[in-house]
Coordinates of C-alpha atoms in Angstrom, one line a residue:
M1 CA 0.0 0.0 0.0
H2 CA 3.0 2.3 -0.3
A3 CA 4.1 2.5 -3.9
H4 CA 4.5 5.4 -6.3
H5 CA 3.9 6.4 -9.9
F6 CA 4.8 9.4 -12.1
P7 CA 2.8 10.0 -15.2
R8 CA 4.3 11.0 -18.5
I9 CA 4.0 14.7 -17.7
T10 CA 5.3 16.9 -20.5
R11 CA 7.6 19.8 -20.0
E12 CA 4.8 22.0 -21.3
E13 CA 2.3 20.7 -18.7
A14 CA 4.8 21.3 -15.9
A15 CA 5.5 24.8 -17.2
A16 CA 1.8 25.7 -16.8
L17 CA 2.4 25.1 -13.0
N18 CA 5.9 26.6 -12.8
A19 CA 8.5 26.5 -15.5
E20 CA 11.5 26.3 -13.2
R21 CA 10.4 24.0 -10.4
A22 CA 7.4 21.8 -11.5
P23 CA 8.4 18.2 -12.4
W24 CA 8.1 16.5 -15.8
L25 CA 9.2 13.2 -17.2
R26 CA 11.9 12.8 -19.8
V27 CA 11.8 9.3 -21.3
D28 CA 15.0 8.0 -22.9
E29 CA 15.3 6.5 -26.3
G30 CA 13.9 3.0 -26.1
G31 CA 11.3 3.9 -23.5
K32 CA 12.7 1.8 -20.7
T33 CA 14.5 4.5 -18.6
G34 CA 14.2 8.2 -18.0
Q35 CA 14.6 11.1 -15.6
I36 CA 12.2 13.1 -13.5
M37 CA 13.2 16.6 -14.4
R38 CA 12.8 20.2 -13.1
A39 CA 13.3 22.5 -16.1
D40 CA 16.7 21.3 -17.5
K41 CA 17.9 19.8 -14.2
P42 CA 17.6 16.0 -13.6
F43 CA 16.0 15.2 -10.3
R44 CA 15.9 11.4 -10.2
P45 CA 16.7 8.5 -12.6
V46 CA 13.7 6.2 -13.1
Y47 CA 12.5 3.3 -15.2
D48 CA 9.4 2.3 -17.0
A49 CA 7.5 0.7 -14.1
L50 CA 7.0 4.2 -12.7
W51 CA 4.9 5.3 -15.7
D52 CA 4.0 2.2 -17.7
P53 CA 1.2 0.1 -16.1
Q54 CA 2.1 -3.0 -18.2
A55 CA 5.7 -2.9 -17.0
R56 CA 4.4 -2.6 -13.4
L57 CA 2.0 -5.4 -13.7
A58 CA 4.7 -7.7 -15.0
E59 CA 6.9 -6.8 -12.0
M60 CA 3.9 -7.3 -9.7
D61 CA 3.4 -10.8 -11.2
A62 CA 7.1 -11.6 -10.7
Q63 CA 6.9 -10.4 -7.1
G64 CA 3.7 -12.2 -6.3
V65 CA 1.8 -9.0 -5.6
D66 CA -1.9 -9.2 -6.4
I67 CA -3.0 -5.7 -5.6
Q68 CA -1.0 -2.5 -5.3
I69 CA -2.0 0.9 -4.0
T70 CA -0.1 3.6 -5.8
C71 CA 0.2 7.3 -5.2
A72 CA 2.1 10.3 -6.6
T73 CA 5.8 10.7 -6.3
P74 CA 6.0 13.4 -3.6
I75 CA 7.7 15.9 -6.0
M76 CA 4.3 16.1 -7.7
F77 CA 2.6 17.6 -4.6
G78 CA 3.2 21.2 -5.7
Y79 CA 2.7 22.7 -2.2
E80 CA 5.2 25.5 -2.9
F81 CA 3.1 27.0 -5.8
T82 CA 0.1 29.3 -5.8
P83 CA -3.2 27.7 -4.9
E84 CA -5.0 28.8 -8.1
K85 CA -2.5 26.9 -10.2
V86 CA -2.1 23.8 -7.9
L87 CA -5.8 22.9 -7.8
P88 CA -6.0 22.2 -11.6
W89 CA -2.6 20.5 -11.4
A90 CA -3.8 18.2 -8.6
Q91 CA -7.0 17.4 -10.5
R92 CA -5.0 16.6 -13.6
M93 CA -2.6 14.4 -11.7
N94 CA -5.5 12.6 -10.0
D95 CA -7.2 11.9 -13.4
L96 CA -3.9 10.6 -14.7
A97 CA -3.6 8.3 -11.7
L98 CA -7.0 6.8 -12.4
E99 CA -6.0 6.3 -16.1
F100 CA -2.8 4.5 -14.9
C101 CA -4.9 2.2 -12.7
A102 CA -7.5 1.6 -15.4
A103 CA -5.1 -0.8 -17.1
A104 CA -5.9 -3.3 -14.3
P105 CA -8.7 -1.9 -12.1
K106 CA -8.8 -5.0 -9.9
R107 CA -5.0 -4.9 -9.2
L108 CA -4.0 -1.2 -9.3
V109 CA -5.6 1.2 -6.8
A110 CA -5.0 5.0 -6.7
L111 CA -4.6 7.5 -3.9
A112 CA -5.1 11.1 -4.8
Q113 CA -3.2 14.3 -4.0
V114 CA -4.7 17.6 -2.9
P115 CA -3.6 21.3 -2.9
L116 CA -3.0 21.5 0.9
Q117 CA -2.1 25.2 0.7
D118 CA -5.8 25.9 0.2
I119 CA -7.7 23.8 2.8
D120 CA -11.2 24.4 1.3
A121 CA -9.9 23.3 -2.2
A122 CA -8.1 20.4 -0.6
C123 CA -11.3 19.2 1.0
R124 CA -13.2 19.5 -2.2
E125 CA -10.6 17.7 -4.2
A126 CA -10.4 14.9 -1.7
S127 CA -14.2 14.4 -1.9
R128 CA -14.1 14.6 -5.7
A129 CA -11.3 12.1 -5.9
K130 CA -13.2 9.7 -3.7
A131 CA -16.3 10.0 -5.9
M132 CA -14.1 9.4 -9.0
G133 CA -12.6 6.2 -7.7
H134 CA -9.6 7.0 -5.6
H135 CA -9.4 5.0 -2.3
G136 CA -7.8 7.7 -0.3
V137 CA -5.4 10.6 -0.3
Q138 CA -1.6 10.9 0.1
I139 CA -0.4 14.1 1.8
G140 CA 3.0 15.4 2.8
N141 CA 3.8 15.5 6.5
H142 CA 4.1 19.3 6.6
L143 CA 3.4 22.4 4.5
G144 CA 6.3 24.7 4.9
D145 CA 6.5 25.6 8.6
R146 CA 3.1 24.2 9.2
D147 CA 3.0 20.7 10.7
L148 CA 0.0 18.5 11.0
D149 CA -1.2 20.2 14.2
D150 CA -1.8 23.4 12.2
E151 CA -5.4 24.4 12.5
G152 CA -6.0 24.4 8.7
L153 CA -4.4 20.9 8.3
V154 CA -6.4 19.7 11.3
T155 CA -9.5 20.9 9.5
F156 CA -8.5 18.8 6.5
L157 CA -8.0 15.8 8.7
Q158 CA -11.4 16.3 10.3
H159 CA -12.9 16.5 6.8
C160 CA -11.3 13.2 5.8
A161 CA -12.5 11.6 9.1
N162 CA -16.0 12.7 8.5
E163 CA -16.0 11.7 4.8
G164 CA -14.4 8.3 5.3
I165 CA -11.3 9.2 3.3
P166 CA -8.2 7.2 4.3
L167 CA -4.9 9.1 4.4
L168 CA -1.3 8.1 3.8
V169 CA 1.2 10.6 5.2
H170 CA 4.5 10.7 3.3
P171 CA 7.6 12.7 4.3
W172 CA 8.8 15.3 1.8
D173 CA 10.9 18.5 1.6
M174 CA 13.2 17.2 4.3
M175 CA 14.8 19.3 7.1
G176 CA 18.5 19.8 7.3
G177 CA 19.4 22.0 4.4
N178 CA 23.1 22.1 3.4
R179 CA 24.0 19.8 6.3
M180 CA 22.4 17.0 4.3
K181 CA 24.0 17.6 1.0
Q182 CA 25.7 14.2 0.4
W183 CA 25.2 10.5 0.7
M184 CA 21.4 10.7 0.4
L185 CA 21.4 11.9 4.0
P186 CA 18.0 13.7 3.6
W187 CA 16.5 10.2 2.9
L188 CA 18.5 8.4 5.6
V189 CA 18.4 10.9 8.5
A190 CA 15.8 13.7 7.8
M191 CA 13.1 11.5 6.3
P192 CA 12.6 9.3 9.4
A193 CA 12.8 12.5 11.5
E194 CA 10.1 14.2 9.4
T195 CA 7.8 11.2 9.9
Q196 CA 8.3 11.2 13.6
L197 CA 7.7 14.9 13.7
G198 CA 4.4 14.5 11.9
I199 CA 3.2 11.9 14.4
L200 CA 4.3 13.8 17.5
S201 CA 2.8 17.0 16.2
L202 CA -0.6 15.3 16.3
I203 CA 0.0 13.7 19.7
L204 CA 1.7 16.4 21.7
S205 CA -0.4 19.3 20.4
G206 CA -3.6 17.5 21.4
A207 CA -4.8 17.5 17.8
F208 CA -5.8 13.8 18.1
E209 CA -8.3 15.0 20.8
R210 CA -10.0 17.2 18.3
I211 CA -10.0 14.8 15.3
P212 CA -12.7 12.1 15.2
E213 CA -11.5 8.6 16.0
S214 CA -12.9 7.6 12.6
L215 CA -9.9 9.1 10.9
K216 CA -7.8 6.5 9.1
I217 CA -4.3 7.7 8.9
C218 CA -1.1 5.8 8.1
F219 CA 2.5 7.0 8.2
A220 CA 5.0 5.7 5.7
H221 CA 8.4 4.1 6.3
G222 CA 7.3 2.4 9.5
G223 CA 6.5 5.7 11.2
G224 CA 10.1 6.8 10.8
S225 CA 12.0 7.0 14.1
F226 CA 8.8 7.1 16.2
A227 CA 8.8 3.5 17.5
F228 CA 12.4 3.7 18.6
M229 CA 12.0 7.1 20.3
L230 CA 8.6 6.5 21.9
G231 CA 10.2 5.6 25.3
R232 CA 12.0 8.9 25.3
V233 CA 8.8 10.8 24.6
D234 CA 6.8 9.0 27.3
N235 CA 9.6 9.7 29.8
A236 CA 9.5 13.4 28.9
W237 CA 5.7 13.5 29.3
K238 CA 6.0 12.0 32.8
H239 CA 8.6 14.4 34.0
R240 CA 8.1 17.7 32.2
D241 CA 4.9 19.7 32.4
I242 CA 5.7 21.5 29.2
I243 CA 5.2 18.2 27.4
R244 CA 1.9 17.6 29.1
K245 CA 0.3 21.0 28.7
D246 CA -1.5 20.1 25.4
C247 CA -1.4 16.4 25.6
P248 CA -3.7 14.9 28.2
R249 CA -2.6 11.3 27.9
L250 CA 0.6 9.4 27.9
P251 CA 1.9 9.6 24.3
S252 CA 2.1 5.9 23.9
E253 CA -1.6 5.7 24.4
Y254 CA -2.2 7.3 21.0
V255 CA -0.6 4.5 19.0
K256 CA -4.1 3.1 18.3
R257 CA -5.0 6.3 16.5
F258 CA -2.8 5.6 13.4
Y259 CA -1.2 2.9 11.3
V260 CA 2.3 2.5 9.8
D261 CA 3.7 0.5 6.9
S262 CA 6.3 -2.2 7.1
A263 CA 9.1 -0.6 5.1
V264 CA 11.8 -0.7 7.7
F265 CA 14.2 -3.2 6.1
D266 CA 15.5 -4.9 9.2
P267 CA 14.0 -7.8 11.2
G268 CA 14.8 -6.2 14.6
A269 CA 13.2 -2.9 13.5
L270 CA 10.1 -4.8 12.3
R271 CA 9.9 -6.7 15.6
L272 CA 10.1 -3.4 17.6
L273 CA 7.5 -1.9 15.3
A274 CA 5.1 -4.8 16.0
D275 CA 5.8 -4.6 19.7
V276 CA 4.9 -0.8 19.7
M277 CA 2.1 -0.7 17.2
G278 CA 0.7 -4.3 17.1
T279 CA 0.5 -6.3 13.9
D280 CA -3.0 -5.0 13.4
R281 CA -1.6 -1.5 12.8
I282 CA 1.0 -2.4 10.2
M283 CA 0.4 -2.7 6.4
L284 CA 2.7 -4.0 3.7
G285 CA 4.6 -1.1 2.2
S286 CA 7.6 -1.2 -0.1
D287 CA 8.3 2.3 -1.6
Y288 CA 8.2 0.6 -5.0
P289 CA 9.7 1.2 -7.6
F290 CA 12.5 3.2 -6.0
P291 CA 16.0 1.8 -5.1
L292 CA 15.5 2.7 -1.4
G293 CA 12.4 0.5 -1.3
E294 CA 12.1 -3.1 -0.4
Q295 CA 13.5 -5.0 -3.4
S296 CA 11.8 -8.3 -2.6
I297 CA 8.4 -7.2 -1.5
G298 CA 7.1 -8.9 1.6
K299 CA 10.2 -10.8 2.3
L300 CA 10.9 -9.0 5.6
V301 CA 7.4 -9.9 6.9
A302 CA 7.6 -13.5 5.5
E303 CA 10.9 -14.2 7.3
Q304 CA 9.9 -12.6 10.6
P305 CA 10.2 -15.5 13.1
G306 CA 7.9 -14.0 15.8
F307 CA 4.9 -13.5 13.5
S308 CA 2.1 -16.1 13.3
D309 CA 0.4 -16.9 10.0
A310 CA -2.4 -14.6 11.1
D311 CA 0.0 -11.8 11.8
K312 CA 1.5 -12.1 8.3
Q313 CA -1.8 -12.3 6.6
A314 CA -3.0 -9.2 8.4
I315 CA 0.1 -7.2 7.3
Y316 CA 0.1 -8.7 3.8
A317 CA -3.5 -7.8 3.1
G318 CA -6.1 -7.9 5.8
N319 CA -5.2 -4.5 7.5
A320 CA -5.0 -2.7 4.1
V321 CA -8.2 -4.2 2.8
E322 CA -10.1 -2.9 5.9
F323 CA -8.2 0.5 6.0
F324 CA -8.7 1.4 2.3
G325 CA -12.1 -0.4 1.8
L326 CA -10.9 -2.9 -0.8
Q327 CA -13.3 -5.7 0.1
A328 CA -14.8 -5.8 -3.4
L329 CA -11.4 -6.5 -4.9
V330 CA -10.6 -9.6 -2.7
R331 CA -13.9 -11.4 -2.9

């Protein structure tokens, strides 16, 4: 339930949003490889499974994946651009996502994107996308300096709770600046921290107290560093009133308010994640088709010695079927 796509966006389409920063796809001769671009600058090398549903289905068959939930590559969010341009961009990207999944509607499932910088427009687009066939929405974990406890973003979360729209929260635009300029450090250090920040902003601010428990929200990459650092957070809550001032309950009591995916790449990390979250709150995620994703999808779960068959089946499919409302696809 954590995989990405990137449509064959032309440079002209991207320029209508922003000629210097909006992303587009340059496909190499032969059609098998390419680059996500910003103007003339390469952003990331990619290959055809990112944009070609037939190539993806072939890889799903090879991996033994029956159903995949796919969402935008986060560079497509467009949060830094003006709201009046981002709404039509998001609508176009959502329509393209459905076109991608139409190649195999019983196997490919889309999540939408929304223009978070305009909360009213984001709510409308989330509802439109649901009506059009999307099974949820992917959002970034922040909007500039506004974290998920921002009142506008809380309003969006409340809307999704009330409308039954599941959410996947994905880190993007990582902290650290020039200190993270080499060795993929933004992805290795800042990305897990961004995800933990998103979770703690909801817990410590008291936002979860204002959001209906009906909200279905999942954090990518195993919740980042949250599970490993939760003991530190609980200890701080017990001993410092500044931590308790907006958070009426022990932070660990909020783990039943959200889900995480299984993309943690280490048996010990997965065991800890299951101890903290419970196997009923973990869904199979791979970050496919990127090199930092799980290359043999589901292998980590399959080889986890402490998991029962029921635990594995819940993570493989059962939790996601319930979370995203996919019952009709698995009958």
